[in-house]
Amino acid sequence: MQATPIAHGEAPGKIILFGEHAVVYGHPAIAIPVFQVHARAEVYRAQTCTVEAVDLRRRVHVNRASERNPFARIVKLVCATVRRPLPPWRIVVTSDIPIAAGLGSGAAISAAIVRAMLAAFDVSLEDAAISELVYEVEKIHHGTPSGIDNTVVVYERPIWFVRGLPPEPFRVARPLHLLIADTGKPSPTKIAVEDVRRAWEREPQRYEALFQAIGDLTKQARSAIEQGQLDALGALMNANHALLTEIGVSSPELDALIETALAAGAVGAKLSGAGRGGNMIALTPKQAVSQVENALLNAGAVRVLHTTLRPMDVV
Ligand code: PMV
């Protein structure tokens, strides 16, 4: 018989609506949780402390693993924060969030582990503190992350994010239907972010101007969302994608899916996350959702998620 867990924790996926890459350089970005996909961690009593990632077929013995092992690191960070010794637990992690696709899988897995461990210890921590713990592990995955991924998957609400500042919730005036289509091409965030950094070092003025232009679009996008201006928001997404292409992070696969979505009735589309592969997003009028979804699948998307950003998601 399957043992019953003593506690569990979950975290959603996420997408960046506006501002990726520029956010690393201090400009604002907008991200939303994606509740259609999840990471989950379950805690079972055991003899020693291990983390088992079922989908990755990996088992980590926490006290024997290297400091750079993300699973061991998050478990030790939680213990240090709540001042408890390493517990004899088997922590089982499952996730249906695609890896290296811009959907925040690494951050969500860490957040699920933190929440499960806190529940098992019967201790609570503020979201800000949980987000900080997850950020420590994001540094192992991504090098110099802005902190947007850990923030949105821990707070579980749409956020206006500026590096180093607390996230700001904002008003969503009317439901926004977004399709998230996966190119099927994994793209590690770390590599794309490092490439952009090298390009910025080579041509600082040009890249500063591109990041500034993305920051300006992001500000306009926030007011379009707050005022429910769908067409304006779509146009801003297209403009953001053009700037991301200039930065050098689009790809033929992303561009093909973006063109397909626009031709099928989306009002705007762009890559989401680090780029080079991973996912694109399309803002679609409600009546065109199935049409755009089918077009994306026919054009080779390996999967399409439909998520709706609703006014009531913001508290
Ligand atoms: O994890 P991803 O693929 O959604 O990318 C993160 C967004 C970047 O702005 C490219 C990097 C960062 O740390 O913010």
Tab-separated table of C-alpha atoms and ligand atoms in Angstrom:
chain	number	residue	atom	x	y	z
A	1	MET	CA	0.000	0.000	0.000
A	2	GLN	CA	1.220	3.479	-0.859
A	3	ALA	CA	2.284	5.400	2.299
A	4	THR	CA	0.445	8.634	3.030
A	5	PRO	CA	2.549	11.807	2.970
A	6	ILE	CA	2.819	13.750	6.217
A	7	ALA	CA	2.684	17.006	4.274
A	8	HIS	CA	2.731	18.402	0.761
A	9	GLY	CA	3.351	21.674	-1.043
A	10	GLU	CA	2.640	23.007	-4.531
A	11	ALA	CA	3.590	25.886	-6.795
A	12	PRO	CA	2.299	26.924	-10.240
A	13	GLY	CA	4.198	27.597	-13.444
A	14	LYS	CA	4.588	31.153	-14.730
A	15	ILE	CA	5.050	33.212	-17.855
A	16	ILE	CA	6.557	36.624	-18.407
A	17	LEU	CA	4.137	38.917	-20.257
A	18	PHE	CA	6.523	41.839	-20.754
A	19	GLY	CA	10.065	42.862	-19.954
A	20	GLU	CA	12.227	39.701	-19.999
A	21	HIS	CA	15.980	40.334	-20.288
A	22	ALA	CA	15.575	44.098	-19.668
A	23	VAL	CA	14.443	43.129	-16.136
A	24	VAL	CA	17.941	41.780	-15.436
A	25	TYR	CA	19.212	45.369	-15.992
A	26	GLY	CA	16.762	47.043	-13.603
A	27	HIS	CA	13.784	47.684	-15.898
A	28	PRO	CA	10.252	46.579	-14.920
A	29	ALA	CA	8.628	43.336	-16.059
A	30	ILE	CA	5.162	41.799	-15.793
A	31	ALA	CA	4.681	38.115	-14.985
A	32	ILE	CA	1.659	35.954	-14.209
A	33	PRO	CA	1.239	32.530	-12.612
A	34	VAL	CA	0.055	29.676	-14.849
A	35	PHE	CA	-2.184	27.414	-12.772
A	36	GLN	CA	-2.642	24.850	-15.574
A	37	VAL	CA	0.748	23.341	-14.671
A	38	HIS	CA	2.220	22.613	-11.227
A	39	ALA	CA	5.159	21.329	-9.266
A	40	ARG	CA	4.291	19.246	-6.190
A	41	ALA	CA	6.402	17.965	-3.305
A	42	GLU	CA	5.284	15.303	-0.790
A	43	VAL	CA	7.041	14.546	2.474
A	44	TYR	CA	7.188	10.943	3.779
A	45	ARG	CA	8.798	9.645	6.963
A	46	ALA	CA	12.040	7.772	6.215
A	47	GLN	CA	15.442	6.860	7.685
A	48	THR	CA	17.525	9.589	6.024
A	49	CYS	CA	16.844	12.794	4.128
A	50	THR	CA	16.468	12.316	0.378
A	51	VAL	CA	14.807	14.178	-2.459
A	52	GLU	CA	13.395	12.060	-5.284
A	53	ALA	CA	12.546	13.807	-8.534
A	54	VAL	CA	10.237	11.268	-10.137
A	55	ASP	CA	10.117	12.811	-13.634
A	56	LEU	CA	13.872	13.327	-13.757
A	57	ARG	CA	14.534	9.812	-12.335
A	58	ARG	CA	16.889	11.356	-9.827
A	59	ARG	CA	17.424	10.676	-6.129
A	60	VAL	CA	19.587	12.980	-4.026
A	61	HIS	CA	20.950	12.145	-0.570
A	62	VAL	CA	20.873	15.584	0.982
A	63	ASN	CA	23.843	15.287	3.357
A	64	ARG	CA	26.052	13.706	0.678
A	65	ALA	CA	25.189	16.030	-2.239
A	66	SER	CA	27.305	18.946	-3.428
A	67	GLU	CA	26.530	22.516	-2.349
A	68	ARG	CA	25.494	23.232	-5.915
A	69	ASN	CA	22.844	20.538	-6.014
A	70	PRO	CA	19.562	22.522	-6.203
A	71	PHE	CA	17.506	19.944	-4.253
A	72	ALA	CA	20.026	19.575	-1.424
A	73	ARG	CA	20.519	23.338	-1.308
A	74	ILE	CA	16.847	24.205	-0.858
A	75	VAL	CA	16.348	21.511	1.816
A	76	LYS	CA	19.359	22.777	3.796
A	77	LEU	CA	18.273	26.406	3.400
A	78	VAL	CA	14.833	25.640	4.820
A	79	CYS	CA	16.373	23.773	7.788
A	80	ALA	CA	18.778	26.647	8.483
A	81	THR	CA	15.974	29.231	8.244
A	82	VAL	CA	13.648	27.448	10.672
A	83	ARG	CA	16.597	26.265	12.824
A	84	ARG	CA	15.923	22.530	12.623
A	85	PRO	CA	18.348	19.668	11.971
A	86	LEU	CA	18.071	17.771	8.694
A	87	PRO	CA	14.911	15.649	9.144
A	88	PRO	CA	14.625	11.940	8.203
A	89	TRP	CA	12.263	12.573	5.297
A	90	ARG	CA	11.853	11.315	1.775
A	91	ILE	CA	10.700	14.320	-0.256
A	92	VAL	CA	9.098	13.239	-3.530
A	93	VAL	CA	8.875	15.844	-6.274
A	94	THR	CA	6.656	15.671	-9.358
A	95	SER	CA	6.009	18.351	-11.959
A	96	ASP	CA	4.190	18.756	-15.245
A	97	ILE	CA	5.915	22.081	-15.957
A	98	PRO	CA	8.139	21.693	-19.038
A	99	ILE	CA	11.830	22.176	-18.231
A	100	ALA	CA	13.953	24.938	-19.817
A	101	ALA	CA	10.895	26.376	-21.531
A	102	GLY	CA	10.383	29.710	-19.736
A	103	LEU	CA	7.607	28.345	-17.526
A	104	GLY	CA	9.515	28.614	-14.261
A	105	SER	CA	9.897	24.883	-13.557
A	106	GLY	CA	13.064	25.245	-11.440
A	107	ALA	CA	11.571	27.959	-9.237
A	108	ALA	CA	8.260	26.108	-8.880
A	109	ILE	CA	9.988	22.877	-7.795
A	110	SER	CA	12.019	24.728	-5.148
A	111	ALA	CA	8.915	26.592	-3.946
A	112	ALA	CA	6.930	23.334	-3.684
A	113	ILE	CA	9.731	21.769	-1.608
A	114	VAL	CA	9.836	24.790	0.724
A	115	ARG	CA	6.054	24.767	1.214
A	116	ALA	CA	5.981	20.991	1.838
A	117	MET	CA	8.817	21.177	4.374
A	118	LEU	CA	7.263	24.141	6.210
A	119	ALA	CA	3.967	22.241	6.435
A	120	ALA	CA	5.785	19.146	7.764
A	121	PHE	CA	7.654	21.258	10.337
A	122	ASP	CA	4.392	23.091	11.115
A	123	VAL	CA	6.110	26.450	10.686
A	124	SER	CA	4.940	29.348	8.533
A	125	LEU	CA	7.025	31.885	6.649
A	126	GLU	CA	5.992	35.012	4.750
A	127	ASP	CA	5.918	34.792	0.950
A	128	ALA	CA	8.810	37.283	0.815
A	129	ALA	CA	10.988	34.944	2.900
A	130	ILE	CA	10.032	31.876	0.833
A	131	SER	CA	10.782	33.786	-2.363
A	132	GLU	CA	14.241	34.690	-1.027
A	133	LEU	CA	15.042	31.032	-0.327
A	134	VAL	CA	13.958	30.030	-3.828
A	135	TYR	CA	16.054	32.869	-5.257
A	136	GLU	CA	19.191	31.321	-3.729
A	137	VAL	CA	18.565	28.179	-5.778
A	138	GLU	CA	17.679	30.179	-8.893
A	139	LYS	CA	21.253	31.493	-8.757
A	140	ILE	CA	22.536	27.923	-9.171
A	141	HIS	CA	20.250	27.405	-12.186
A	142	HIS	CA	20.599	30.770	-13.873
A	143	GLY	CA	23.724	32.601	-12.697
A	144	THR	CA	22.415	36.166	-12.351
A	145	PRO	CA	18.631	35.906	-12.232
A	146	SER	CA	16.497	39.006	-11.793
A	147	GLY	CA	14.328	37.225	-9.210
A	148	ILE	CA	11.110	37.451	-11.228
A	149	ASP	CA	10.548	33.662	-11.468
A	150	ASN	CA	10.778	32.944	-7.729
A	151	THR	CA	8.619	35.992	-6.971
A	152	VAL	CA	5.692	35.103	-9.250
A	153	VAL	CA	5.569	31.377	-8.404
A	154	VAL	CA	5.680	32.097	-4.661
A	155	TYR	CA	3.190	35.008	-4.610
A	156	GLU	CA	0.918	33.176	-7.098
A	157	ARG	CA	-0.556	36.361	-8.543
A	158	PRO	CA	0.173	38.696	-11.450
A	159	ILE	CA	3.069	40.955	-10.539
A	160	TRP	CA	4.767	44.125	-11.597
A	161	PHE	CA	8.400	43.377	-10.835
A	162	VAL	CA	11.497	45.548	-10.526
A	163	ARG	CA	14.700	43.876	-9.427
A	164	GLY	CA	15.414	44.401	-5.724
A	165	LEU	CA	11.962	45.859	-4.920
A	166	PRO	CA	8.913	44.123	-3.415
A	167	PRO	CA	6.521	42.974	-6.167
A	168	GLU	CA	3.488	45.156	-6.861
A	169	PRO	CA	0.081	43.668	-7.629
A	170	PHE	CA	-1.906	45.575	-10.241
A	171	ARG	CA	-5.472	45.786	-11.519
A	172	VAL	CA	-6.679	43.680	-14.424
A	173	ALA	CA	-9.704	45.412	-15.941
A	174	ARG	CA	-11.011	42.541	-18.095
A	175	PRO	CA	-10.152	38.876	-18.685
A	176	LEU	CA	-7.163	38.281	-20.928
A	177	HIS	CA	-6.985	35.019	-22.847
A	178	LEU	CA	-3.455	33.869	-23.438
A	179	LEU	CA	-2.249	30.877	-25.383
A	180	ILE	CA	1.170	29.544	-24.462
A	181	ALA	CA	2.742	27.462	-27.218
A	182	ASP	CA	5.862	25.390	-26.771
A	183	THR	CA	8.366	25.244	-29.650
A	184	GLY	CA	9.632	21.942	-28.192
A	185	LYS	CA	13.135	23.338	-28.329
A	186	PRO	CA	14.617	23.552	-24.823
A	187	SER	CA	16.530	26.735	-24.130
A	188	PRO	CA	18.511	27.057	-20.894
A	189	THR	CA	17.953	30.539	-19.470
A	190	LYS	CA	21.538	30.780	-18.266
A	191	ILE	CA	22.990	30.612	-21.787
A	192	ALA	CA	20.636	33.186	-23.290
A	193	VAL	CA	21.198	35.571	-20.358
A	194	GLU	CA	24.999	35.198	-20.628
A	195	ASP	CA	24.901	35.821	-24.393
A	196	VAL	CA	22.876	38.992	-23.868
A	197	ARG	CA	25.334	40.132	-21.199
A	198	ARG	CA	28.282	39.662	-23.590
A	199	ALA	CA	26.457	41.555	-26.346
A	200	TRP	CA	25.673	44.384	-23.865
A	201	GLU	CA	29.358	44.528	-22.884
A	202	ARG	CA	30.345	44.780	-26.575
A	203	GLU	CA	27.741	47.412	-27.473
A	204	PRO	CA	26.601	49.025	-24.199
A	205	GLN	CA	24.843	52.038	-25.708
A	206	ARG	CA	22.813	50.044	-28.197
A	207	TYR	CA	21.749	47.493	-25.604
A	208	GLU	CA	20.966	50.119	-22.947
A	209	ALA	CA	18.649	51.779	-25.473
A	210	LEU	CA	16.950	48.456	-26.290
A	211	PHE	CA	16.423	47.653	-22.586
A	212	GLN	CA	15.067	51.165	-21.972
A	213	ALA	CA	12.639	50.794	-24.897
A	214	ILE	CA	11.426	47.455	-23.457
A	215	GLY	CA	10.978	49.096	-20.039
A	216	ASP	CA	8.882	51.861	-21.629
A	217	LEU	CA	6.680	49.309	-23.430
A	218	THR	CA	6.220	47.429	-20.171
A	219	LYS	CA	4.956	50.590	-18.456
A	220	GLN	CA	2.475	51.163	-21.297
A	221	ALA	CA	1.421	47.511	-21.092
A	222	ARG	CA	0.573	47.872	-17.411
A	223	SER	CA	-1.770	50.749	-18.114
A	224	ALA	CA	-3.329	48.868	-21.078
A	225	ILE	CA	-4.029	45.913	-18.724
A	226	GLU	CA	-5.388	48.243	-16.037
A	227	GLN	CA	-7.699	49.859	-18.572
A	228	GLY	CA	-8.694	46.708	-20.445
A	229	GLN	CA	-7.352	47.871	-23.830
A	230	LEU	CA	-6.917	44.583	-25.667
A	231	ASP	CA	-5.770	45.894	-29.053
A	232	ALA	CA	-3.255	48.287	-27.516
A	233	LEU	CA	-1.886	45.451	-25.390
A	234	GLY	CA	-1.522	43.203	-28.439
A	235	ALA	CA	0.375	45.898	-30.335
A	236	LEU	CA	2.702	46.333	-27.342
A	237	MET	CA	3.395	42.583	-27.318
A	238	ASN	CA	4.351	42.704	-30.995
A	239	ALA	CA	6.635	45.679	-30.340
A	240	ASN	CA	8.235	43.886	-27.371
A	241	HIS	CA	8.896	40.857	-29.578
A	242	ALA	CA	10.543	43.037	-32.234
A	243	LEU	CA	12.901	44.432	-29.573
A	244	LEU	CA	13.675	40.931	-28.249
A	245	THR	CA	14.531	39.922	-31.818
A	246	GLU	CA	16.948	42.872	-32.020
A	247	ILE	CA	18.510	41.766	-28.755
A	248	GLY	CA	19.160	38.421	-30.437
A	249	VAL	CA	16.971	36.039	-28.445
A	250	SER	CA	14.277	35.019	-30.914
A	251	SER	CA	14.551	31.952	-33.142
A	252	PRO	CA	12.993	30.734	-36.412
A	253	GLU	CA	10.728	28.353	-34.426
A	254	LEU	CA	9.454	31.176	-32.197
A	255	ASP	CA	8.960	33.533	-35.137
A	256	ALA	CA	7.015	30.887	-37.069
A	257	LEU	CA	4.609	30.276	-34.165
A	258	ILE	CA	4.185	34.033	-33.622
A	259	GLU	CA	3.321	34.618	-37.292
A	260	THR	CA	0.913	31.684	-37.206
A	261	ALA	CA	-0.883	33.016	-34.110
A	262	LEU	CA	-1.249	36.508	-35.576
A	263	ALA	CA	-2.500	35.160	-38.911
A	264	ALA	CA	-5.084	33.007	-37.063
A	265	GLY	CA	-6.585	35.927	-35.121
A	266	ALA	CA	-4.346	36.707	-32.123
A	267	VAL	CA	-4.127	40.445	-31.375
A	268	GLY	CA	-0.495	40.210	-30.274
A	269	ALA	CA	2.241	37.640	-29.760
A	270	LYS	CA	5.779	37.418	-28.463
A	271	LEU	CA	8.359	35.044	-27.109
A	272	SER	CA	8.179	34.580	-23.343
A	273	GLY	CA	11.135	34.026	-21.022
A	274	ALA	CA	14.724	33.672	-22.101
A	275	GLY	CA	13.929	32.974	-25.777
A	276	ARG	CA	15.940	31.024	-28.385
A	277	GLY	CA	13.342	28.274	-27.898
A	278	GLY	CA	10.879	27.533	-25.133
A	279	ASN	CA	7.470	29.178	-25.303
A	280	MET	CA	5.715	31.991	-27.109
A	281	ILE	CA	2.510	33.621	-25.901
A	282	ALA	CA	-0.413	34.960	-27.901
A	283	LEU	CA	-3.117	37.333	-26.670
A	284	THR	CA	-6.298	36.123	-28.266
A	285	PRO	CA	-9.908	37.367	-28.308
A	286	LYS	CA	-12.095	34.773	-26.541
A	287	GLN	CA	-13.941	33.812	-29.734
A	288	ALA	CA	-10.652	33.086	-31.571
A	289	VAL	CA	-9.043	30.898	-28.883
A	290	SER	CA	-9.739	27.475	-30.498
A	291	GLN	CA	-8.855	28.722	-33.955
A	292	VAL	CA	-5.486	30.097	-32.810
A	293	GLU	CA	-4.816	27.006	-30.683
A	294	ASN	CA	-5.419	24.671	-33.641
A	295	ALA	CA	-3.278	26.800	-35.923
A	296	LEU	CA	-0.400	26.679	-33.419
A	297	LEU	CA	-0.648	22.882	-33.111
A	298	ASN	CA	-0.760	22.514	-36.907
A	299	ALA	CA	2.316	24.734	-37.177
A	300	GLY	CA	4.295	22.348	-34.967
A	301	ALA	CA	3.762	23.552	-31.383
A	302	VAL	CA	4.364	20.525	-29.146
A	303	ARG	CA	1.770	21.759	-26.690
A	304	VAL	CA	-0.522	24.713	-26.190
A	305	LEU	CA	-1.849	25.873	-22.818
A	306	HIS	CA	-4.754	28.274	-22.486
A	307	THR	CA	-4.619	30.491	-19.437
A	308	THR	CA	-6.932	33.382	-18.539
A	309	LEU	CA	-5.817	36.331	-16.493
A	310	ARG	CA	-8.945	37.406	-14.628
A	311	PRO	CA	-9.707	40.621	-12.743
A	312	MET	CA	-10.395	38.634	-9.569
A	313	ASP	CA	-6.931	37.028	-9.620
A	314	VAL	CA	-5.592	40.254	-8.134
A	315	VAL	CA	-6.236	40.845	-4.427
B	1	PMV	O1	13.218	31.552	-16.751
B	1	PMV	P1	12.784	32.205	-18.016
B	1	PMV	O2	13.156	31.470	-19.244
B	1	PMV	O3	11.346	32.681	-17.974
B	1	PMV	O4	13.649	33.557	-18.182
B	1	PMV	C1	13.793	34.457	-17.187
B	1	PMV	C2	13.707	35.831	-17.727
B	1	PMV	C3	15.001	36.563	-17.984
B	1	PMV	O5	14.637	37.927	-17.910
B	1	PMV	C4	15.515	36.230	-19.357
B	1	PMV	C5	16.082	36.268	-16.951
B	1	PMV	C6	15.781	36.788	-15.566
B	1	PMV	O6	16.504	36.380	-14.633
B	1	PMV	O7	14.874	37.608	-15.382
